[in-house]
Amino acid sequence: MSITHYLTLAIALFSIGLIGVVLRRNLLVAFMSIELMLNGANLSFIAFSRYLGDMQGQMAAFFIVILAAAEAAVGLAIIVLLFRRQGSVQSSVFQNLKDKVGV
Amino acid sequence: MAEIEQNFSFSQLWHLGYPTLILVIAAFTALMTSIMRFKRSFLVTSIVSALGFFLSALGTIFQIKAEVKGLFFGLEFGLYGQVLALIIALIGLVVVLFSYRYWLDYEQEGKKEIIPETMALMLFSAVGMQLMLFAQNWIIFVLSLEVMSIALYILVGIRRYQVNSAEGALKYFLLGSVAAAIMLMGISFLYGATGSLDMMSFLKAFSLLKLPTYSAGILVKAGLLLVLIGFIFKIAAVPFHFWAPDVYEAAPMPVTGFMATGVKVAAFGAFFRILMGIPYISFDAEHNRLLLNFLGLIFILTVVVANMTALRQKSIKRVLAYSSIAHAGYLLLGVMSYIKHQGQGSSHELEQIKTMFGSLQSILLYLAVYSLLTLGAFAVLTNLSKKKDLENIEELKGLAGRQPLLAAALSVFLFALAGIPPLGGFFAKYYLFSQAIATELYLYAVIGILFSAVSLYYYLAPVVAMYFMKTEASQEQVQSEISTPFYSKLLIVGMMVLVFYVGLFPQSVLDLF
């Protein structure tokens, strides 16, 4: 297995995540897609770390895990809040904020 | 790496970073006092926060005076970061002062919706902003970026009984996290290409591109592009600006003011910090041009789209949001003129250094003046929003008769944002554009000046509403406007005087930097 394989997997994870955020209408799925993107970055860090024989990349991966956990705490709280207000987690429900154009 | 051999010593950390540590201590103290909920706990929390910001600003001034600088585990303390950290501490202080009454009104409504933690969150966010400016390592940078952003996600949605507010928080959260993930992916590519997590790897990657034997060109290009996209997201430049107006509209008025100024200063400061190393890296003309063209494209898009969209807005918050996007565009022009110096021959080395310093100065001055003006506008608007945030420009009708001082102040800030002499905004803009012309960025400068003339239209709309339109204000509206506390008025007048001072005596301000 060369670095290319790992990188391909990392980029695939990242792209699936990005497409998921853009296309999926369910907020929880969009949220999971963000985690997927972060994990793609994580895998890429670790693969490079191994390839370069340098520990900094692995350290970065640990910090990204922490970061993802912190984001999950706040993100899920916001989604719960929205569900309480609107009774739905479909993003199509939340379209109150937009340009109100006048003359 | 040299950093690994360093020993952790608390005294050195305190010596280098005590203004930021003061903010950390204040943040935890504010969190404690706000949780305890004794009588007047919100007053105590506010005093702690104001004191924290004030001491931090004071400490930064001492550090600048004493020329404290040094490295500490991926943090680099130096004059550039300290000047911007000072601006951030002052922004926090001003926001705490003018927003106290606003939050208190929510508390007195008895809705239970007041969240005393706002002050603590603002402090945490400011800690992230300051660290971002000192970060020398990508991990530290990303972590401080997230400290800033996560606190802001909560602040945006803090009026949790309002649907719009939660929706804004969601939008900010989703797009902010995607931006962070994109940036992290880019950083991992740069790490792979250069083998280092130092922030200089951004520039090192550029110089790798010109080695003929280097085969991982796509990796480097993708990495550079992803990191740049992440930054463009954070400074809210077109085409990744669409979150800003929605989020600004959803956030409570003081938080909007805090975001429009603090985040911009921090994100822009960090962005420019990376590019500052350009003159010290052997760079070839082609890549320099590539970077310039990329930033030039973003600049044109930002200035054109932001100014044109702002023309048709009815909501004052959205107008200010588009205005902050447009100002990010003007700042990009300053960055471009800085980069352009590198491309010009080094035959007059001394002259080159002088003009480069001029560009740096113009960017710092612009950030400071922009923050002052935007904060001033939001201070006035916060004082006008009791119980309900001011939404439409129409609500300002006839304000000049009812509240002459606030109307005058808002007009001054808006005129200055538009860049009308003799106010502070004019000089900052003039200096920025003159730097661009000095580096022969004629086309960009002309576009910038033209569209800043267009911006006059939407800055004038609220002024026209305040002075030339008369309506019978509803009883409720008058009630909400009447109670502007004395110290808020004093603060607004002080900021107004400062705007005139910057405009009339620009040289004395420039000497400060």
XYZ file of C-alpha atoms in Angstrom:
616
model
C 0.000 0.000 0.000
C 1.540 3.244 -1.032
C 0.658 6.721 0.127
C -1.504 7.146 -2.957
C -4.026 4.566 -1.732
C -4.478 6.261 1.606
C -4.695 9.644 -0.017
C -7.306 8.437 -2.487
C -9.411 7.122 0.386
C -8.960 10.379 2.326
C -9.964 12.494 -0.662
C -12.923 10.197 -1.351
C -14.151 10.559 2.246
C -13.721 14.308 2.068
C -15.562 14.583 -1.250
C -18.444 12.370 -0.118
C -18.754 14.556 2.950
C -18.717 17.765 0.929
C -21.317 16.448 -1.510
C -23.417 15.268 1.428
C -23.439 18.700 3.052
C -24.458 20.349 -0.190
C -27.090 17.863 -1.330
C -28.733 16.230 1.666
C -31.770 17.957 3.108
C -31.695 16.302 6.521
C -29.703 18.348 9.010
C -28.437 15.318 10.898
C -27.094 13.787 7.699
C -25.489 17.100 6.755
C -23.934 17.159 10.193
C -22.607 13.617 9.770
C -21.165 14.627 6.420
C -19.109 17.331 8.123
C -17.675 14.680 10.437
C -16.843 12.660 7.338
C -14.951 15.610 5.883
C -12.986 16.019 9.099
C -12.163 12.327 9.126
C -10.928 12.593 5.563
C -8.537 15.335 6.672
C -7.558 13.179 9.640
C -6.686 10.186 7.499
C -4.662 12.367 5.189
C -2.711 13.785 8.151
C -1.923 10.321 9.482
C -0.948 8.947 6.089
C 1.456 11.805 5.522
C 2.772 11.500 9.041
C 3.647 7.861 8.444
C 5.078 8.641 5.006
C 7.281 11.451 6.283
C 8.232 9.662 9.508
C 7.182 12.752 11.426
C 5.006 12.728 14.539
C 3.417 16.127 14.067
C 0.757 14.789 11.720
C -0.461 12.254 14.258
C -0.615 14.957 16.864
C -2.717 17.029 14.473
C -5.090 14.086 14.075
C -5.682 13.952 17.832
C -6.474 17.633 17.926
C -8.892 17.269 15.032
C -10.737 14.555 16.978
C -11.079 16.949 19.916
C -12.228 19.690 17.593
C -14.843 17.436 16.004
C -16.170 16.506 19.448
C -16.498 20.158 20.463
C -18.265 20.955 17.221
C -20.603 18.000 17.712
C -21.634 19.268 21.150
C -22.606 22.702 19.870
C -23.980 21.500 16.543
C -26.282 18.905 18.050
C -27.517 21.445 20.584
C -28.450 23.801 17.760
C -30.224 21.013 15.853
C -32.177 19.983 18.984
C -33.172 23.623 19.472
C -34.435 23.852 15.911
C -36.353 20.618 16.268
C -38.081 21.977 19.362
C -39.084 25.174 17.577
C -40.170 23.753 14.247
C -40.682 20.032 14.815
C -38.554 19.111 11.847
C -34.919 18.684 10.900
C -35.409 19.136 7.166
C -33.397 22.104 5.970
C -36.247 23.199 3.664
C -38.201 24.302 6.761
C -35.589 26.867 7.707
C -35.786 29.584 5.104
C -36.815 32.648 7.046
C -33.547 34.438 6.556
C -33.048 35.831 3.107
C -32.583 39.089 1.270
C -35.657 41.224 1.665
C -35.291 43.473 -1.294
C -37.064 46.776 -1.639
C -36.851 49.454 -4.262
C 12.420 21.424 15.068
C 13.539 23.988 17.571
C 10.171 24.158 19.250
C 10.340 20.631 20.559
C 13.495 21.279 22.524
C 11.848 24.143 24.364
C 10.976 23.610 28.019
C 7.602 24.662 29.205
C 7.972 27.489 31.634
C 4.961 29.237 32.988
C 6.800 32.432 33.791
C 7.849 32.830 30.186
C 4.327 32.184 28.972
C 3.041 34.830 31.358
C 5.737 37.258 30.268
C 4.888 36.863 26.580
C 1.169 36.315 26.603
C -0.302 37.843 29.718
C -2.854 40.005 27.892
C -4.406 36.871 26.440
C -4.128 34.991 29.723
C -5.954 37.835 31.466
C -8.784 37.308 29.011
C -8.797 33.568 29.807
C -8.974 34.250 33.546
C -11.703 36.834 33.029
C -13.643 34.385 30.855
C -13.665 31.689 33.530
C -14.494 34.191 36.275
C -17.359 35.557 34.208
C -18.588 32.025 33.606
C -18.592 31.351 37.351
C -20.360 34.559 38.332
C -22.971 34.087 35.627
C -23.713 30.516 36.673
C -24.252 31.445 40.313
C -27.191 33.708 39.500
C -27.220 35.730 42.665
C -28.874 39.116 42.756
C -27.208 41.453 40.277
C -25.019 38.623 39.035
C -25.254 40.017 35.517
C -23.832 43.343 36.659
C -20.904 41.574 38.303
C -20.343 39.462 35.192
C -20.330 42.544 32.996
C -17.898 44.346 35.268
C -15.584 41.326 35.262
C -15.728 41.161 31.451
C -15.162 44.874 30.964
C -12.275 44.754 33.410
C -10.810 41.736 31.625
C -10.902 43.449 28.239
C -9.571 46.677 29.709
C -6.632 45.029 31.508
C -5.860 42.988 28.417
C -5.760 46.136 26.284
C -3.607 47.856 28.893
C -1.250 44.880 29.059
C -0.907 44.845 25.287
C -0.016 48.529 25.313
C 2.676 47.849 27.912
C 3.986 44.990 25.811
C 4.147 47.160 22.702
C 5.953 49.874 24.682
C 8.432 47.365 26.126
C 8.855 45.669 22.724
C 8.203 42.223 24.134
C 8.661 39.542 21.534
C 9.466 35.873 21.422
C 8.453 32.362 20.465
C 6.516 29.995 22.643
C 5.388 26.563 21.396
C 4.019 27.551 18.045
C 2.996 31.002 19.174
C 4.968 33.959 17.959
C 4.532 37.174 19.880
C 5.494 40.303 18.026
C 4.452 43.839 17.224
C 2.079 42.937 14.385
C 0.043 40.503 16.467
C 0.078 42.813 19.456
C -1.313 45.784 17.549
C -4.207 43.680 16.230
C -4.717 42.015 19.634
C -5.026 45.499 21.113
C -7.717 46.343 18.563
C -9.594 43.148 19.478
C -9.418 43.841 23.216
C -10.743 47.349 22.630
C -13.551 46.027 20.432
C -14.536 43.654 23.232
C -14.458 46.455 25.805
C -16.658 48.720 23.705
C -19.130 45.920 22.935
C -19.464 45.007 26.623
C -20.036 48.643 27.560
C -22.717 49.419 25.021
C -24.485 46.081 25.192
C -24.969 45.878 28.975
C -28.263 47.721 28.869
C -29.459 45.657 25.899
C -29.001 42.345 27.710
C -30.413 43.718 30.930
C -33.633 44.658 29.152
C -34.054 41.060 28.125
C -33.579 39.998 31.721
C -36.137 42.463 33.015
C -38.682 41.136 30.573
C -38.653 38.113 32.833
C -38.464 35.762 29.928
C -35.705 33.655 31.450
C -34.148 34.015 28.034
C -31.338 36.239 29.173
C -28.210 34.256 29.149
C -25.606 35.828 31.406
C -23.041 33.586 29.767
C -22.992 35.903 26.746
C -20.226 37.926 28.331
C -18.138 34.840 29.081
C -18.666 33.587 25.530
C -17.557 36.922 24.151
C -14.378 36.673 26.220
C -13.685 33.123 25.027
C -14.220 34.208 21.465
C -11.781 37.090 21.955
C -9.198 34.648 23.335
C -9.509 32.648 20.117
C -9.155 35.785 18.029
C -6.020 36.893 19.836
C -4.369 33.474 19.657
C -5.154 33.323 15.956
C -3.027 36.402 15.441
C -0.081 34.924 17.323
C -0.289 31.407 15.891
C 2.812 30.214 14.118
C 1.686 26.617 13.795
C -1.269 25.329 11.817
C -2.638 23.249 14.686
C -2.646 26.211 17.054
C -4.186 28.293 14.325
C -7.034 25.848 13.658
C -7.700 25.351 17.356
C -7.872 29.083 18.051
C -10.062 29.549 14.995
C -12.461 26.987 16.438
C -12.360 28.520 19.926
C -13.446 31.738 18.294
C -16.059 30.168 16.017
C -17.694 27.767 18.473
C -18.239 30.567 20.974
C -19.757 32.629 18.166
C -22.096 29.841 17.021
C -23.622 29.921 20.488
C -23.697 33.715 20.629
C -25.573 33.926 17.328
C -28.279 31.572 18.581
C -28.414 32.956 22.094
C -31.971 34.285 21.812
C -33.078 30.720 21.632
C -36.818 31.356 21.792
C -36.654 33.001 18.364
C -36.797 30.767 15.328
C -34.740 33.106 13.168
C -31.964 33.256 15.686
C -31.606 29.470 15.820
C -31.742 29.288 12.044
C -28.912 31.793 11.788
C -26.870 29.809 14.285
C -27.437 26.665 12.231
C -26.338 28.328 9.004
C -23.268 29.765 10.640
C -22.456 26.441 12.242
C -22.811 24.349 9.088
C -20.894 26.706 6.827
C -18.262 27.510 9.434
C -17.569 23.830 10.060
C -17.387 23.083 6.351
C -14.912 25.938 5.961
C -12.830 24.569 8.835
C -12.877 21.068 7.314
C -11.854 22.410 3.894
C -9.038 24.321 5.502
C -7.864 21.277 7.454
C -7.774 19.191 4.293
C -5.692 21.897 2.641
C -3.373 22.048 5.628
C -2.872 18.284 5.517
C -1.857 18.564 1.847
C 0.580 21.332 2.647
C 1.931 19.242 5.505
C 2.437 16.334 3.147
C 4.185 18.498 0.592
C 6.476 20.441 2.904
C 6.766 18.078 5.890
C 6.050 20.814 8.361
C 3.060 22.206 10.216
C 4.660 25.612 10.473
C 2.488 28.307 8.938
C 5.355 29.260 6.687
C 4.670 25.994 4.849
C 2.058 27.955 2.943
C 4.777 29.993 1.271
C 7.271 27.168 1.166
C 4.755 25.232 -0.897
C 4.809 28.012 -3.468
C 8.558 27.842 -3.814
C 8.375 24.042 -4.120
C 6.312 24.475 -7.247
C 9.190 25.890 -9.205
C 11.571 23.000 -8.611
C 11.745 21.136 -11.918
C 12.080 17.748 -10.250
C 9.111 18.169 -7.967
C 6.313 15.821 -8.994
C 3.574 16.474 -6.451
C 2.451 19.741 -8.051
C -1.258 18.921 -7.895
C -1.026 18.184 -4.189
C 0.557 21.560 -3.492
C -1.840 23.456 -5.737
C -4.868 21.759 -4.184
C -3.526 22.454 -0.704
C -2.940 26.116 -1.415
C -6.358 26.503 -3.006
C -8.197 24.784 -0.142
C -6.467 26.908 2.495
C -7.219 30.071 0.534
C -10.874 29.059 0.226
C -11.008 28.545 3.980
C -9.671 32.041 4.554
C -12.031 33.607 2.027
C -14.886 31.929 3.900
C -13.778 33.406 7.190
C -13.230 36.953 5.959
C -16.557 36.627 4.081
C -15.387 37.616 0.622
C -17.374 36.737 -2.500
C -18.009 33.920 -3.628
C -18.100 32.522 -0.071
C -19.912 35.409 1.549
C -23.524 34.194 1.434
C -23.619 33.176 5.091
C -22.719 36.636 6.374
C -25.959 38.597 5.772
C -28.155 35.795 7.136
C -26.036 35.311 10.220
C -25.717 39.035 10.873
C -29.477 39.391 10.631
C -30.115 36.501 13.020
C -27.626 37.513 15.698
C -28.549 39.953 18.485
C -27.424 43.487 17.626
C -24.320 43.690 19.891
C -23.173 40.245 18.768
C -23.501 41.337 15.154
C -21.275 44.294 15.938
C -18.764 42.034 17.653
C -18.717 39.609 14.712
C -18.537 42.255 12.011
C -15.440 43.761 13.600
C -13.663 41.143 15.722
C -13.887 38.212 13.330
C -12.858 40.371 10.424
C -9.817 41.747 12.237
C -8.755 38.304 13.464
C -9.321 36.404 10.218
C -7.825 39.111 8.093
C -4.901 39.558 10.448
C -4.114 35.851 10.334
C -4.517 35.730 6.560
C -2.211 38.664 6.024
C 0.260 37.267 8.511
C 0.853 34.266 6.289
C 1.358 36.412 3.223
C 3.674 38.768 5.099
C 6.462 36.262 4.762
C 6.400 36.573 0.968
C 9.318 38.993 0.665
C 11.566 36.598 2.575
C 10.858 33.569 0.424
C 12.424 33.204 -2.954
C 9.450 33.575 -5.128
C 9.369 33.596 -8.834
C 7.466 36.141 -10.817
C 5.039 33.649 -12.302
C 3.690 32.411 -8.986
C 3.556 35.902 -7.675
C 1.383 36.832 -10.628
C -0.767 33.743 -10.083
C -1.457 34.721 -6.474
C -2.075 38.324 -7.484
C -4.543 37.355 -10.178
C -6.383 35.040 -7.804
C -6.714 37.739 -5.152
C -7.565 40.287 -7.850
C -10.434 38.140 -9.062
C -11.756 37.781 -5.512
C -11.348 41.531 -5.000
C -13.353 42.462 -8.095
C -16.090 39.939 -7.342
C -16.333 41.047 -3.724
C -16.462 44.762 -4.382
C -18.918 44.484 -7.278
C -21.297 41.904 -5.817
C -21.345 43.275 -2.262
C -21.948 46.879 -3.287
C -24.567 46.035 -5.892
C -26.510 43.689 -3.591
C -26.456 46.166 -0.714
C -28.247 48.758 -2.840
C -31.564 46.946 -2.670
C -31.606 45.860 0.968
C -34.330 46.992 3.301
C -32.846 45.686 6.522
C -30.208 47.856 8.157
C -28.337 44.846 9.485
C -28.085 43.379 6.007
C -26.835 46.686 4.633
C -24.092 46.675 7.235
C -23.372 43.013 6.477
C -22.851 43.744 2.787
C -20.849 46.789 3.745
C -18.539 44.603 5.831
C -18.144 42.250 2.855
C -17.260 45.193 0.626
C -14.703 46.429 3.155
C -13.091 42.985 3.176
C -12.705 43.529 -0.564
C -10.952 46.868 -0.124
C -8.624 45.251 2.392
C -7.729 42.592 -0.173
C -6.550 45.411 -2.412
C -4.127 46.430 0.338
C -2.839 42.867 0.509
C -2.378 42.836 -3.248
C -0.342 46.014 -3.192
C 1.848 44.454 -0.505
C 2.425 41.338 -2.603
C 3.048 43.399 -5.712
C 6.109 45.017 -4.103
C 7.852 41.684 -4.196
C 7.341 41.398 -7.936
C 8.988 44.738 -8.677
C 12.740 44.657 -9.115
C 14.869 44.977 -6.025
C 17.130 47.656 -7.507
C 15.959 50.193 -4.946
C 15.928 47.984 -1.951
C 15.483 50.702 0.628
C 12.620 52.243 -1.304
C 10.978 48.862 -1.623
C 11.077 48.308 2.111
C 9.628 51.752 2.649
C 6.688 51.196 0.320
C 6.109 47.722 1.727
C 5.912 49.238 5.170
C 3.445 51.753 3.759
C 1.167 48.952 2.560
C 1.351 47.212 5.912
C 0.550 50.461 7.663
C -2.372 51.176 5.388
C -3.883 47.737 6.054
C -3.555 48.049 9.828
C -4.974 51.567 9.756
C -7.888 50.447 7.606
C -8.700 47.548 9.935
C -8.623 49.866 12.952
C -10.733 52.580 11.342
C -13.217 50.093 9.884
C -13.650 48.529 13.336
C -14.185 51.918 14.933
C -16.822 52.979 12.408
C -18.719 49.697 12.324
C -18.722 49.422 16.102
C -19.954 52.992 16.327
C -22.844 52.264 13.988
C -23.752 49.145 15.941
C -23.499 51.008 19.255
C -26.120 53.462 18.031
C -28.329 50.703 16.627
C -28.064 48.716 19.864
C -29.275 51.720 21.804
C -32.249 51.919 19.475
C -33.134 48.248 19.895
C -34.897 47.696 23.127
C -36.982 44.547 23.369
C -36.807 44.022 19.633
C -33.895 44.472 17.262
C -34.152 47.292 14.787
C -34.920 45.665 11.458
C -35.883 47.937 8.613
C -34.396 51.208 7.567
C -37.948 52.577 7.629
C -37.990 52.265 11.395
C -35.388 55.025 11.498
C -37.788 57.565 9.980
C -37.898 60.839 11.829
C -35.246 59.789 14.320
C -33.488 63.143 14.009
C -36.421 64.843 15.701
C -36.726 62.325 18.494
C -33.094 61.468 19.218
C -30.877 64.139 17.660
C -27.651 62.870 19.206
C -28.032 59.262 18.090
C -29.157 60.317 14.625
C -26.151 62.602 14.241
C -23.793 59.906 15.471
C -25.179 57.263 13.117
C -24.895 59.704 10.212
C -21.278 60.442 11.050
C -20.397 56.732 11.190
C -22.212 55.955 7.953
C -20.679 58.917 6.114
C -17.260 57.858 7.330
C -17.854 54.269 6.163
C -18.720 55.663 2.751
C -15.419 57.545 2.826
C -16.496 61.171 2.802
C -13.794 63.673 3.779
C -12.944 64.995 6.398
C -13.994 61.916 8.376
C -11.699 59.076 9.394
C -12.952 56.627 6.800
C -11.854 58.875 3.977
C -8.231 58.988 4.990
C -8.010 55.227 5.576
C -9.512 54.558 2.151
C -7.368 57.193 0.478
C -4.195 55.751 1.957
C -5.140 52.218 0.907
C -5.950 53.211 -2.666
C -2.883 55.411 -2.976
C -0.749 52.407 -2.035
C -2.468 50.402 -4.757
C -1.782 53.143 -7.297
C 1.840 53.377 -6.175
C 2.225 49.695 -7.034
C 0.571 50.176 -10.420
C -2.586 48.243 -9.671
C -4.480 50.874 -11.655
C -7.387 48.763 -12.877
C -8.149 47.388 -9.429
C -7.856 50.804 -7.799
C -10.249 52.360 -10.321
C -12.808 49.581 -9.762
C -12.470 50.004 -6.017
C -12.972 53.771 -6.158
C -15.929 53.506 -8.545
C -17.767 51.024 -6.386
C -16.988 52.864 -3.216
C -18.831 55.763 -4.858
C -21.740 53.379 -5.493
C -21.721 52.499 -1.811
C -22.626 56.084 -0.974
C -26.187 55.327 -2.048
C -26.884 52.686 0.535
C -25.028 54.464 3.303
C -27.133 57.551 2.645
C -30.486 55.748 2.700
C -30.668 55.529 6.527
C -29.494 59.150 6.830
C -32.242 60.283 4.474
C -34.767 58.277 6.474
C -33.611 59.838 9.720
C -33.554 63.463 8.597
C -35.943 63.931 5.713
C -38.784 61.529 6.370
C -41.388 62.250 8.965
C -43.735 59.702 10.408
C -45.746 59.347 13.537
C -43.692 56.996 15.638
C -45.688 54.435 17.541
C -45.827 54.774 21.298
C -43.876 51.583 21.692
C -41.091 52.795 19.438
C -40.683 56.070 21.307
C -40.628 54.194 24.594
C -37.892 51.931 23.376
C -35.749 54.803 22.136
C -36.031 56.993 25.157
C -33.801 55.205 27.603
C -30.295 55.663 26.338
C -28.081 55.504 29.400
C -25.650 58.318 29.988
C -22.472 56.274 29.653
C -23.655 54.897 26.303
C -24.087 58.421 25.034
C -20.656 59.301 26.327
C -19.155 56.282 24.572
C -20.831 57.141 21.271
C -19.729 60.769 21.485
C -16.201 59.621 22.263
C -16.156 57.411 19.189
C -17.520 60.256 17.090
C -14.738 62.549 18.266
C -12.217 59.838 17.409
C -13.613 59.577 13.872
C -13.110 63.302 13.377
C -9.676 63.139 14.952
C -8.495 60.391 12.590
C -9.850 62.350 9.654
C -8.325 65.694 10.581
C -4.978 64.606 11.985
C -4.148 61.418 10.106
C -0.400 61.773 10.534
C -0.558 61.574 14.302
C -2.523 58.319 14.001
C -0.102 56.850 11.482
C 2.788 57.516 13.812
C 1.163 55.203 16.332
C 1.672 52.165 14.145
